[in-house]
Each structure stands twice: as C-alpha cells, then as structure tokens.
CSV table of C-alpha atoms in Angstrom, one decimal:
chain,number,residue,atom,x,y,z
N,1,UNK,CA,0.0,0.0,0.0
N,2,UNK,CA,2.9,2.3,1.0
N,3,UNK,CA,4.3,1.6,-2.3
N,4,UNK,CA,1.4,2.1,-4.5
N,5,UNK,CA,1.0,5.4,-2.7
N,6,UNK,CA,4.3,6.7,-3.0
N,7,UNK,CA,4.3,5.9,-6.7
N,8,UNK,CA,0.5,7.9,-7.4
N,9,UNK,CA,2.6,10.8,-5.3
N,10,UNK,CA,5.2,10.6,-7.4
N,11,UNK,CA,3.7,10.5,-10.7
N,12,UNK,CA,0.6,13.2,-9.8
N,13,UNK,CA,2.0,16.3,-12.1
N,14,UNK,CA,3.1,19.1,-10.5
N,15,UNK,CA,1.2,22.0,-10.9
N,16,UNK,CA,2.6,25.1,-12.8
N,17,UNK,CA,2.8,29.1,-12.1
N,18,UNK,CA,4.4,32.2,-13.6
N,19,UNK,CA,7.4,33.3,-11.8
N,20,UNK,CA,9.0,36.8,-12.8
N,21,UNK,CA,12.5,36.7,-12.5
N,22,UNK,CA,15.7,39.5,-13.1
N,23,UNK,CA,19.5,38.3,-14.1
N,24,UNK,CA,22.4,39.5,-16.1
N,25,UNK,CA,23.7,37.9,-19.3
N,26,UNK,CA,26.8,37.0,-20.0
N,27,UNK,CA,27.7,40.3,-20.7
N,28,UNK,CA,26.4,41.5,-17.5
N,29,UNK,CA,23.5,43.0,-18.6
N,30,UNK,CA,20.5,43.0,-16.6
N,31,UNK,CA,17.2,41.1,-18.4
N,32,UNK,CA,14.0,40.6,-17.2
N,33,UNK,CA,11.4,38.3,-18.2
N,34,UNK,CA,8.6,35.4,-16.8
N,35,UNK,CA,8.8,32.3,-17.0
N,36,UNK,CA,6.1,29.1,-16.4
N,37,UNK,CA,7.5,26.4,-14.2
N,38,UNK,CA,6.6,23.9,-11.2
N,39,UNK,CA,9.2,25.9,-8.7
N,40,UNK,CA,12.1,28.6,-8.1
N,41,UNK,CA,14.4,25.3,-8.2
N,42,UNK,CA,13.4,24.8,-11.9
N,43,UNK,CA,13.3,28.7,-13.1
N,44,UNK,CA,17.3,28.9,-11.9
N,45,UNK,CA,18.4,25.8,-13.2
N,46,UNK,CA,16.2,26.8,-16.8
N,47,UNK,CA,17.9,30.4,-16.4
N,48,UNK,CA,21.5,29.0,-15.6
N,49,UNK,CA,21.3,26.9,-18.6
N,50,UNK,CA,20.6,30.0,-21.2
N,51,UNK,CA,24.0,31.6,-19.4
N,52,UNK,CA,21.7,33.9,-17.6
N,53,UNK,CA,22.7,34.9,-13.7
N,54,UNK,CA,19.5,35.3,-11.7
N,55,UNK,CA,19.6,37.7,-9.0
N,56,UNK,CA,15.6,37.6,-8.4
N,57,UNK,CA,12.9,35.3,-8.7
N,58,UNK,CA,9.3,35.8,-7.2
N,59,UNK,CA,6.4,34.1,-8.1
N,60,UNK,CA,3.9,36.2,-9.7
N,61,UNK,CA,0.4,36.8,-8.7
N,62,UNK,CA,-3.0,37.6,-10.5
N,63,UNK,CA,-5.5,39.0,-8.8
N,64,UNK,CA,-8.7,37.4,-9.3
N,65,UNK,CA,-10.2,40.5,-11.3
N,66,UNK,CA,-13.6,40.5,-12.9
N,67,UNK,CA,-15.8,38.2,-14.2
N,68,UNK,CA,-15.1,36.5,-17.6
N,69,UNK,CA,-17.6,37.7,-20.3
N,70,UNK,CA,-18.7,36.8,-23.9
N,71,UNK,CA,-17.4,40.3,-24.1
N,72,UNK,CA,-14.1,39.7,-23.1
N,73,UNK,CA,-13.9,36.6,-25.1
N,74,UNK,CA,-14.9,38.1,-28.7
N,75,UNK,CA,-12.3,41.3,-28.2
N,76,UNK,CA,-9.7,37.9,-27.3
N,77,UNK,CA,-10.6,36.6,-30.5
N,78,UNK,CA,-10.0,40.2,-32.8
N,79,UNK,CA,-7.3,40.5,-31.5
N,80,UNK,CA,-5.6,37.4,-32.0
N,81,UNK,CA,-6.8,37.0,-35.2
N,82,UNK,CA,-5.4,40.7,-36.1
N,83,UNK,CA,-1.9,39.4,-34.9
N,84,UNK,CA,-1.7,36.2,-36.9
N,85,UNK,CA,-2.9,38.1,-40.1
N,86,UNK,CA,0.0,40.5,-39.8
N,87,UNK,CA,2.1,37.4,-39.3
N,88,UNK,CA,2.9,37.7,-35.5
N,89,UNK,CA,3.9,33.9,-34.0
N,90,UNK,CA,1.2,32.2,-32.1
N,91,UNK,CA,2.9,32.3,-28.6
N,92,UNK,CA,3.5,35.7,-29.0
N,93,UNK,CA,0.3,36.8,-29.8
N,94,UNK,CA,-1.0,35.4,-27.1
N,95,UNK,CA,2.0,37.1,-24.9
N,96,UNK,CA,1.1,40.5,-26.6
N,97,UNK,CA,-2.8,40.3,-26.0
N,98,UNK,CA,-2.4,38.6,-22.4
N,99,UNK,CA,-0.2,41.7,-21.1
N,100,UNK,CA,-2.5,44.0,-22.4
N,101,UNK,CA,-5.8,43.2,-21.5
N,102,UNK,CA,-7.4,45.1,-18.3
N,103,UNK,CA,-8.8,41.8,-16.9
N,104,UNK,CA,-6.5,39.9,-14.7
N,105,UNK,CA,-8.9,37.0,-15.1
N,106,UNK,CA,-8.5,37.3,-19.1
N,107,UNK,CA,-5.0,37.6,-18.4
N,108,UNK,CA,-4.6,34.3,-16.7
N,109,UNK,CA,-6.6,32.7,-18.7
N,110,UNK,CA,-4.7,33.4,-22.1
N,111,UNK,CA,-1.0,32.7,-20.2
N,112,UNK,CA,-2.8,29.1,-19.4
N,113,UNK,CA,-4.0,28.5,-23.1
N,114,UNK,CA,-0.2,29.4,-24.6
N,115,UNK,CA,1.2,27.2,-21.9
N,116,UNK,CA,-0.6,24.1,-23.2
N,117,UNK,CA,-0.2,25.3,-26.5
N,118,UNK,CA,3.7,25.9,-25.9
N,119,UNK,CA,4.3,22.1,-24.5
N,120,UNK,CA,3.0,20.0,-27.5
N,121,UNK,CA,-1.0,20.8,-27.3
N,122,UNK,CA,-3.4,22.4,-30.8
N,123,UNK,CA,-5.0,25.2,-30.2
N,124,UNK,CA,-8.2,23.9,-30.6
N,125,UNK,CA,-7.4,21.5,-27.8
N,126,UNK,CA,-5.6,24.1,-25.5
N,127,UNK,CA,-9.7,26.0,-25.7
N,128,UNK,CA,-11.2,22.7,-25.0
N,129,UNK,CA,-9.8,22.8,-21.6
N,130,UNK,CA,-12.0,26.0,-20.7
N,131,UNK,CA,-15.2,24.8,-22.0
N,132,UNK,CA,-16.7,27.8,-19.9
N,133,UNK,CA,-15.3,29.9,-22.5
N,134,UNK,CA,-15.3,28.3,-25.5
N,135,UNK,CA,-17.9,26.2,-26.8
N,136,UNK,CA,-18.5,23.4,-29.0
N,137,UNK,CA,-18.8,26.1,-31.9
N,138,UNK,CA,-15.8,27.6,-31.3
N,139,UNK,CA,-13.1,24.7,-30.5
N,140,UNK,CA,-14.8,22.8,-34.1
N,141,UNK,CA,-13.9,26.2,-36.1
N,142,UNK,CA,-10.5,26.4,-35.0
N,143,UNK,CA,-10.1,22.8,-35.4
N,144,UNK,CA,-11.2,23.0,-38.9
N,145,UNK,CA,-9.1,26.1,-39.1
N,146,UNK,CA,-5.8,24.2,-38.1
N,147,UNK,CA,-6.6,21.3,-40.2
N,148,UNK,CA,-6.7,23.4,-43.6
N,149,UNK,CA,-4.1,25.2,-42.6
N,150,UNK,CA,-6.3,28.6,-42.5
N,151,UNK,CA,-6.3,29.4,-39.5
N,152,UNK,CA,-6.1,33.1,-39.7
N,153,UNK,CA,-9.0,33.2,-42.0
N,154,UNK,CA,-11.0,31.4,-39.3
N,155,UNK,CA,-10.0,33.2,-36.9
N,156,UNK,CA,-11.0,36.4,-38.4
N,157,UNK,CA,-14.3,34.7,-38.8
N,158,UNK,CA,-14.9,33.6,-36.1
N,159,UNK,CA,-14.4,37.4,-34.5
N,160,UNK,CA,-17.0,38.7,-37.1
N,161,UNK,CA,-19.4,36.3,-35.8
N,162,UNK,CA,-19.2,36.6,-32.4
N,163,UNK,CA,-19.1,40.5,-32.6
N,164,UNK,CA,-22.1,40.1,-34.6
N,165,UNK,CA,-23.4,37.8,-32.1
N,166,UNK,CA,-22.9,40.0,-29.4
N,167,UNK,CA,-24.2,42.8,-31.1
N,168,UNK,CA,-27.8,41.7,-31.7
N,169,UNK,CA,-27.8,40.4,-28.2
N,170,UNK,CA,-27.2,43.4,-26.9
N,171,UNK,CA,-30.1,44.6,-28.9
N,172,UNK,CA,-32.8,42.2,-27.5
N,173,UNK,CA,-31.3,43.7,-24.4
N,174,UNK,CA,-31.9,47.1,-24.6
N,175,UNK,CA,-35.1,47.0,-26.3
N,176,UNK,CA,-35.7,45.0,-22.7
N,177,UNK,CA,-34.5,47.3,-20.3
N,178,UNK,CA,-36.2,50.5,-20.9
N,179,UNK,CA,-39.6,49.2,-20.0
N,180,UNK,CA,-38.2,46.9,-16.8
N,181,UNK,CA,-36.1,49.9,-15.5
N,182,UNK,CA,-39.6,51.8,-15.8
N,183,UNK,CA,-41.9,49.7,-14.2
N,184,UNK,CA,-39.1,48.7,-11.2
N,185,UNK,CA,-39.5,52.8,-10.5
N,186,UNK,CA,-42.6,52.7,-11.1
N,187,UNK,CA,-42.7,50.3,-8.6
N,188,UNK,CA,-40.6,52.0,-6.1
N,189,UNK,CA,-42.7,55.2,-6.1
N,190,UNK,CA,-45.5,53.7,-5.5
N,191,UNK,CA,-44.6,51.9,-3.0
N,192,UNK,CA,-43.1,55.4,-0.9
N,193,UNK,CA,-46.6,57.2,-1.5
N,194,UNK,CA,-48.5,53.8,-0.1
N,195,UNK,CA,-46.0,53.5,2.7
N,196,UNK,CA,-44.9,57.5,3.5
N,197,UNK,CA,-47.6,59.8,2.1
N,198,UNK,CA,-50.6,58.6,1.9
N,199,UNK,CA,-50.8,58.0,5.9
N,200,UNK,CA,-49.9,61.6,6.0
N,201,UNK,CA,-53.4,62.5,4.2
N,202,UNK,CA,-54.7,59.9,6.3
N,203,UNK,CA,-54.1,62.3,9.4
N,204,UNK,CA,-55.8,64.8,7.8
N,205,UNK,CA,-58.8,63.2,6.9
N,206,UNK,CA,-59.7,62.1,9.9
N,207,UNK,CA,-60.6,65.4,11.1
N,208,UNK,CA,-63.1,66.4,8.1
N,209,UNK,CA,-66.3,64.7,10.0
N,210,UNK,CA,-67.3,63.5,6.0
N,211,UNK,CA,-67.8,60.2,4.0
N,212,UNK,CA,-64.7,60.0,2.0
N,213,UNK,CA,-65.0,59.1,-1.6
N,214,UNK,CA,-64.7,55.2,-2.6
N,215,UNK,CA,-61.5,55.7,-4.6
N,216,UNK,CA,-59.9,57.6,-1.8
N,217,UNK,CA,-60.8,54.9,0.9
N,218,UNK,CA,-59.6,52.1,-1.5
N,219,UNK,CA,-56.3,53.6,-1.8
N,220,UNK,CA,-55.8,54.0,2.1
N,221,UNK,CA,-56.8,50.9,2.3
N,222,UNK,CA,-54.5,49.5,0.1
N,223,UNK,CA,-51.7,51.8,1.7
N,224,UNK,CA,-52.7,50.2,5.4
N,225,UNK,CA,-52.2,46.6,3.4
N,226,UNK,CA,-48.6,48.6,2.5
N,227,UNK,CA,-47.7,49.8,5.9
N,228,UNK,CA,-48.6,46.4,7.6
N,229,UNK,CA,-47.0,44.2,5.7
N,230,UNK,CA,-44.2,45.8,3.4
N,231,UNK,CA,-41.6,43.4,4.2
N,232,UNK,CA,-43.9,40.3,3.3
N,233,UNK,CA,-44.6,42.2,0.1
N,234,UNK,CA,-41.1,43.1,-0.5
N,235,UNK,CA,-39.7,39.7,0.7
N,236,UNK,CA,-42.1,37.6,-1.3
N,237,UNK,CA,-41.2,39.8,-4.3
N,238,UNK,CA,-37.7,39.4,-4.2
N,239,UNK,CA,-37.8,35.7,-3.1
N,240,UNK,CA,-40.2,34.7,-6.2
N,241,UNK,CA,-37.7,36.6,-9.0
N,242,UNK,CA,-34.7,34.8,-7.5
N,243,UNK,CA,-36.4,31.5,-7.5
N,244,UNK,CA,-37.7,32.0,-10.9
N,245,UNK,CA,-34.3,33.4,-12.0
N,246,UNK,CA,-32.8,30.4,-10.5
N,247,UNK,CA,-35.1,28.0,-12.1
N,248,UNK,CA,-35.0,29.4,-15.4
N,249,UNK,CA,-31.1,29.0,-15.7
N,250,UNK,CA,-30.8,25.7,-14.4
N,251,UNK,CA,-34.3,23.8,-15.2
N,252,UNK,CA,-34.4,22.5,-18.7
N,253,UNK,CA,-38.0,22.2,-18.4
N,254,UNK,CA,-38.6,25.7,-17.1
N,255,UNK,CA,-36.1,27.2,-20.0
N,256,UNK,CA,-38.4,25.2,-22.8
N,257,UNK,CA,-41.2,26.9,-21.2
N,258,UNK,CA,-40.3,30.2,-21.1
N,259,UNK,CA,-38.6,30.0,-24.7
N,260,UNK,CA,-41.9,29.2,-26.2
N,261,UNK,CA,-43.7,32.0,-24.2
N,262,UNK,CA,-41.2,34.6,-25.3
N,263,UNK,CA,-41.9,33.5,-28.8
N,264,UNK,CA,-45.5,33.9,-28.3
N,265,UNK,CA,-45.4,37.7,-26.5
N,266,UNK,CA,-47.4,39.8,-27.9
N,267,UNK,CA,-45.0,42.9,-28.9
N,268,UNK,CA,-41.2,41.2,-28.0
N,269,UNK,CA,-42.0,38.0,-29.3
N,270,UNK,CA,-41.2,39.0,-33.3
N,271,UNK,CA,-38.5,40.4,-32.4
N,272,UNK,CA,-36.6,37.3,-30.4
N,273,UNK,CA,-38.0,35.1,-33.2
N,274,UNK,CA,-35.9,37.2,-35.7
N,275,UNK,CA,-32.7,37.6,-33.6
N,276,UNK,CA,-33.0,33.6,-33.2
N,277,UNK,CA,-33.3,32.7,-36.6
N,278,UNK,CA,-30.3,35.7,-37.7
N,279,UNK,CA,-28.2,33.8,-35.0
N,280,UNK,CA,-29.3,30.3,-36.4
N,281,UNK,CA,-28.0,31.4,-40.2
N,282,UNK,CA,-25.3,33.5,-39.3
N,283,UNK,CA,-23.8,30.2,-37.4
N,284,UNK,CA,-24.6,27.5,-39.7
N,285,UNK,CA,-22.7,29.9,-42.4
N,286,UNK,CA,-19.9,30.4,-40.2
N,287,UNK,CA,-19.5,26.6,-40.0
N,288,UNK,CA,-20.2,25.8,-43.5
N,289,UNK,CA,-18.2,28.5,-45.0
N,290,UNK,CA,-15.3,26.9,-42.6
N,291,UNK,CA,-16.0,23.5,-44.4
N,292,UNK,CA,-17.2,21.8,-41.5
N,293,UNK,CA,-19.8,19.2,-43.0
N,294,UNK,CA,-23.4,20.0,-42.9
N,295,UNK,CA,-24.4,17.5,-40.1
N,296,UNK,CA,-21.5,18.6,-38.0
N,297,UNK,CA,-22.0,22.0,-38.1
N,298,UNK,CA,-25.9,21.5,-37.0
N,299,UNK,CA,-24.8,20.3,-34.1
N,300,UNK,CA,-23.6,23.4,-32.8
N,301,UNK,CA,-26.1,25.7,-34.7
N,302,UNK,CA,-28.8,24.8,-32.2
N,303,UNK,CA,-27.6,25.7,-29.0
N,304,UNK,CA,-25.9,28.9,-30.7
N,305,UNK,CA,-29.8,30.1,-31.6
N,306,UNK,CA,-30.0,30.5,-27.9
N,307,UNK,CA,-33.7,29.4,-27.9
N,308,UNK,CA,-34.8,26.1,-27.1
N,309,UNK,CA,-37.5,25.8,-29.7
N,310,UNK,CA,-35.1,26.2,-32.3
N,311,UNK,CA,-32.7,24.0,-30.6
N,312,UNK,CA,-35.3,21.1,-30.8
N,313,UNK,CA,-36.1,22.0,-34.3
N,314,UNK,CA,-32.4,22.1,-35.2
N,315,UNK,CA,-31.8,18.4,-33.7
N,316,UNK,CA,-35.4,17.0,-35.9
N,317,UNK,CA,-33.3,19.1,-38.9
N,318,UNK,CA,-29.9,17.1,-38.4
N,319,UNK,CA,-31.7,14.2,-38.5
N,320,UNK,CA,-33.4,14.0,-41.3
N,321,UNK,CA,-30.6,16.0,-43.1
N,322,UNK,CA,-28.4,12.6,-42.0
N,323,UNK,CA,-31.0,10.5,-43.8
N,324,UNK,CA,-30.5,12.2,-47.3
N,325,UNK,CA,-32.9,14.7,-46.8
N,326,UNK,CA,-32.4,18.4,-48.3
N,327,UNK,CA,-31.9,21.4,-46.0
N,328,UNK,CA,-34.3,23.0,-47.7
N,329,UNK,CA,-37.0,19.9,-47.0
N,330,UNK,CA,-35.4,19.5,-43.4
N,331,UNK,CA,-36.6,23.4,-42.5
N,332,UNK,CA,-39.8,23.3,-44.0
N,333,UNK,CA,-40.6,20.2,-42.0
N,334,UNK,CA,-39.5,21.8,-38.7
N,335,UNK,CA,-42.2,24.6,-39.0
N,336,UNK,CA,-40.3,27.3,-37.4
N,337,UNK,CA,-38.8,29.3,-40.1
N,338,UNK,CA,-40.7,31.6,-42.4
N,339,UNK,CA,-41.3,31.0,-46.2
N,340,UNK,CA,-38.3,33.5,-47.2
N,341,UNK,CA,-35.7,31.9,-45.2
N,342,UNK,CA,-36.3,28.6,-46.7
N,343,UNK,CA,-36.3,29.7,-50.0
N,344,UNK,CA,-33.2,31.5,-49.7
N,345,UNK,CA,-31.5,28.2,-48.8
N,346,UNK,CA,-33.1,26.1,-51.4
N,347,UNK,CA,-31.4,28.8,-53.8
N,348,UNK,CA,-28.6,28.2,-51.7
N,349,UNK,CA,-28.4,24.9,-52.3
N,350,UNK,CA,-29.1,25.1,-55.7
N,351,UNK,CA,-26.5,27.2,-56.7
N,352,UNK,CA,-23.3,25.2,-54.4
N,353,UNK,CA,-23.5,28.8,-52.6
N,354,UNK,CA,-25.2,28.1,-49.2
N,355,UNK,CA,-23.3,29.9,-47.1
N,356,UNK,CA,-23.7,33.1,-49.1
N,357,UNK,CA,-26.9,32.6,-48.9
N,358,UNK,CA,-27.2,31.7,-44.7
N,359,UNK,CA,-25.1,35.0,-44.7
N,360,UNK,CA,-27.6,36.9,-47.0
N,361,UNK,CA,-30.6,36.1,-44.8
N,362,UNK,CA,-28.6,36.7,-41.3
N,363,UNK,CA,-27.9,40.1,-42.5
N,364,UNK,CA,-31.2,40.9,-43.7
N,365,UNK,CA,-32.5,39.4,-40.4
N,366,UNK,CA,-30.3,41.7,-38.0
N,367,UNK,CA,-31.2,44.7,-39.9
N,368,UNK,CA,-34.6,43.7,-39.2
N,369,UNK,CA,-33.6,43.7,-35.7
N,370,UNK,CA,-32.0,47.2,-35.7
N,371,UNK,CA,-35.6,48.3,-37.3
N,372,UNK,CA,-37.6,46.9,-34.9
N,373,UNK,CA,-35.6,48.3,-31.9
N,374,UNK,CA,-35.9,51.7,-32.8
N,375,UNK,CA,-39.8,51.0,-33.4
N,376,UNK,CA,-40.3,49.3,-30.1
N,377,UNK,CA,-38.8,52.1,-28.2
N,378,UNK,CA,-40.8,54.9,-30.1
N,379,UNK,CA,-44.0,52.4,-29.2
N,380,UNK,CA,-42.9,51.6,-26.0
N,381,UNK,CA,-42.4,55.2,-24.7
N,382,UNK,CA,-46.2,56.5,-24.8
N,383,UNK,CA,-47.2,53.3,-23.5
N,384,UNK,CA,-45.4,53.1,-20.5
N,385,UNK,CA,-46.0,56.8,-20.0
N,386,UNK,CA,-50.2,56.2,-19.9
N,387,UNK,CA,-49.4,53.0,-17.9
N,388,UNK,CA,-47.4,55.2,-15.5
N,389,UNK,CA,-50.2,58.5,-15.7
N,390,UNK,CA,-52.7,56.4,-14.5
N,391,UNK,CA,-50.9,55.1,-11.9
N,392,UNK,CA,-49.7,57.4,-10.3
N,393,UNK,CA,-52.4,59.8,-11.5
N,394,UNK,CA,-55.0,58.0,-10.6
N,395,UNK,CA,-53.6,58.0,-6.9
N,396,UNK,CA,-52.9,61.7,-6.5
N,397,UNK,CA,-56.8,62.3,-7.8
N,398,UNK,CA,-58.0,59.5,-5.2
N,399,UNK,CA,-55.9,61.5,-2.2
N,400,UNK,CA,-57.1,65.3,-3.7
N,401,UNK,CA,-60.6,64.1,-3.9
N,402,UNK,CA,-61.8,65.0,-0.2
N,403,UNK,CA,-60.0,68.0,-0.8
N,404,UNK,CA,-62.5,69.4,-3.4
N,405,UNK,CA,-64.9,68.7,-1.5
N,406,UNK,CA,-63.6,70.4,1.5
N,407,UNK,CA,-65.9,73.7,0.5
N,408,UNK,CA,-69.1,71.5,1.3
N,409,UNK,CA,-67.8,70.5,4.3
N,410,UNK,CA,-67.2,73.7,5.7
C-alpha cells in the first residue's frame, strides 16, 4: 500500500505558475522576463542553462479581477486574429494580447491556453480545456481552421461572428430594459406614496367629520395593506424573482417553457424570433463556410440560436438531413422558419452557394432587428408613460378628492 502510494505521489503532475524573474547575461546585462515552471528550483536551473545569472525570482500573482464575459472573449478573439494576419507567432500573440488586456482574469486565462499550447498541445485543444469559455462552436472552427491550414482566416471569422453575435444580443437587451427599469421605479414610487404619504393624508382626513370618496378609501386601504405588511410584500417579491431566475437557468423544463412564451409575447416576441433565426444562419454559415460538414455543423447551430424551440427543431433538422434529406425539405418540416428563409437556402443549395446565402438572410435578419428596436422604443415610450399616468395619477386624484370637497364640508 505504501508503495502504490508513494508511486501515485510521485507520478501526480506538479502544478505550474508564472514566476518573474531578473539576471544578467553573459555580458552583465540585466534582463527581465517570466517564466512558467513547477518551482524557483526549476526557473534557476532553466535560467542557468541560457548563461543567464538570476539575481531575483518571485512568483507572480494575479488578482482574481472581474468576471469572464462573452465580451471579453470576442475582443480575445479580434485580436488574436489581427496578430496572426500580420504574421505575428502564435505564442507571442498570445504574450502580446495577455499583457494588455485590463482583466486579470483574461490575463490568466490566455497565459494558461499558450502554456498548453507551448508544451506539445493544438490550439483547438488548449480551448477545449476552458469549456466555460469556448464552446463546441468555437473549438470545431478552430479545429477546422488548423486542419486546412487557414487558421487566420477562421479566426477572423470567427471574430465577425461573435461581434455580430454579441451585437444583436445586446439589442434584445436594450429593447428589454427600458420598460423593466420603468416599471421597477414605477414600482418603487409607488410603494413610498402607499408607505410615506398617503398615511400623511390619512391624518388629515380624519378630522373632516365626511364620507370620503370610494376611490380615496380604497387607496388608504391599500396603503394600510402597504404599511402592515411591506416586508412580506417586498420579501415575497424578491424571493419569487430569484427563485424564478434560478429555475429558469438551471431547469431544462422551465427554460423550454419560457422560450416558447417569449416566442408567443405579444410585442417582444417577433422580435426574439428574428434575432434567433439571424443567430441560427449567421452560425450555420460560419461553419459551412469553414467546411465543416453540414451535419456537424448542425450540431452546434442549435444551442448557438439561444432558444430552445429552435434548438429542438435544429436536432429533428440534423436528422433528417443525416437520412439524405435536403436542407431546404429539413426546415420546412420543422415549421419554425418563415417562407423566405427557406427559400433563400433552397437557392442556396441550388447554386453550391449556401453559405452566401445563410449569410444573406442573417444580414437581412439583424437589420430587421435594428428596425424593430428603434420602433419598439418609439412604441414603448407613450405606452409606459399612460401605464405610469394612470398610476400614479390615478392615486394623487383619489388622495385630492376629499379635498375638493372640503368647501361642502365647511
């Protein structure tokens, strides 16, 4: 046992870190540099071996920094794909993007990647390791890339479509916010007059010695609901968003639910169905362009729509596409694409030119996007203002109404 132990010690791999050391060369210049290795032992005896004197060695530490985001990864891509078109070495494109990139997280992450890559590993299997990071998508892109020997070329593709990607996300986004942000303040105000001032009319009522009117008592009544019981209100508020929150990001069932009911809403619905379907094209091109078969490169389109609905559809797609089916047949079958879409990729297929033509529709799809934006926020802005005037209006008449009639009383 104490043998068998020893040699799983022995043989465990010892885990590596940056060290930044200082030294002289043999012509007693002083040199500074970093260097990946298991210990201080190993950086000297590496060093001492170039003819390099070290007078300072200290292991270098990253501060955890922010978050990792989709963000962060598309500018990673850019700009490594800008350095390999002008012909800078792998390593040292990633040495150049690492050391200047704000995020110490990013950073790390990029000095790990060129570590595997700089003891034997691909590329595409140094990303594979950070599946957090890069998906399924991405490693079979830059696989393909390496394999033709473009991988420059993919590169920069890849970087157009996740900038694109991210773009029309970021769309969806703000077309959400506005009326959210609006109705949370709306909310909030509320939610002061119920708790703060409408007691203080309260006060004042009591001494009129009059009926007060209905709407008036039914707002006090609703503010003593406030006053007694704000933090069941509040709590059961907050508690039900975070459970639902929580449920939609980690229950399958709850995200093919709420997929289909975002489809189906009655003004934001259109526009999540086109920003699916431009994601949907926009990938499959990507991949097919990068000559990554058809049935392969279905098996990442789906999860890249970022809607469940499609995702099903895509998988019912790849089947029959597996069978000897046409695309073309494949999408018409699934019932979730309109009639232009398809048509575009019979023509596609047609013509040997299907990913000009997946490009073709993406484009005119995120335009459509961009259009419908800028016409849900023009729509969405007198809406939420007569949502918000009768609101709050309609409280500030109910409070003034015993005032009017304060002549009468007297």
């Amino acid at each position: 046992m104490a043998t068998a132990a020893g040699k799983s010690a022995s043989t465990s791999p010892v885990k590596e870190v940056i060290f930044a050391w200082e030294g002289k060369d043999r012509t007693g210049k002083t040199i500074k540099g970093e260097l990946r290795a298991g210990s201080e032992t190993i950086v000297n005896v590496t060093l001492r071996r170039q003819g390099i004197l070290v007078t300072k060695v200290k292991k270098k530490s990253f501060s955890t920094g922010r978050k990792i985001t989709d963000k962060d990864i598309t500018l990673f891509t850019r700009q490594l794909a800008t350095m390999m078109k002008a012909g800078v070495p792998l390593l040292q494109s990633f040495d150049i993007v690492a050391k200047g990139h704000s995020n110490p997280a990013v950073s790390k992450l990029i000095q790990d990647i060129r570590a595997d890559v700089e003891t034997g590993s691909s590329l595409n299997q140094a990303f594979r390791k950070f599946p957090l990071y890069f998906d399924h998508l991405f490693c079979n892109l830059v696989a393909a890339g390496e394999q033709a020997g473009i991988l420059e070329d993919l590169l920069t593709r890849l970087a157009v479509y996740k900038e694109k990607t991210q773009a029309i996300k970021g769309k969806i986004k703000s077309a959400m916010f506005y009326p959210i942000s609006v109705l949370v303040v709306a909310f909030i105000v509320t939610s002061v007059i119920m708790i703060w001032v409408v007691p203080a009319f309260k006060e004042v009522f009591k001494s009129f010695g009059a009926d007060l009117p209905t709407p008036t008592l039914f707002v006090m009544a609703i503010s003593d609901y406030f006053v007694k019981y704000w933090y069941l209100i509040f709590g059961s508020i907050g508690a039900s968003l975070y459970l639902f929150f929580q449920s939609w990001r980690r229950s399958l069932e709850v995200q093919r639910v709420m997929d289909r009911v975002l489809l189906q809403l009655p003004i934001f619905g259109e526009v999540i169905r086109k920003a699916t379907i431009a994601r949907w094209t926009r990938t499959l091109a990507t991949m097919f362009a990068a000559g990554v078969p058809l049935v392969e490169s279905l098996d990442s389109v789906g999860g890249a729509s970022g809607n469940s609905v499609y995702a099903d559809a895509t998988k019912k797609i790849q089947t029959e596409v597996s069978t000897g089916t046409s695309l073309t047949v494949s999408m018409q079958n699934a019932a979730v694409f309109p009639a232009m879409v398809t048509q575009m990729v019979a023509i596609g297929e047609e013509s040997g030119a299907l990913d000009q033509m997946l490009s073709k529709v993406a484009d005119f799809y995120e335009a459509e996007v961009d259009d419908a934006v800028e016409s849900l926020s023009s729509l969405m802005e007198p809406l939420i203002m007569a949502v918000l005037g009768v609101l709050i209006g309609g409280m500030v008449i109910a409070m003034y109404l015993p005032i009017f009639k304060l002549g009468s009383v007297v």
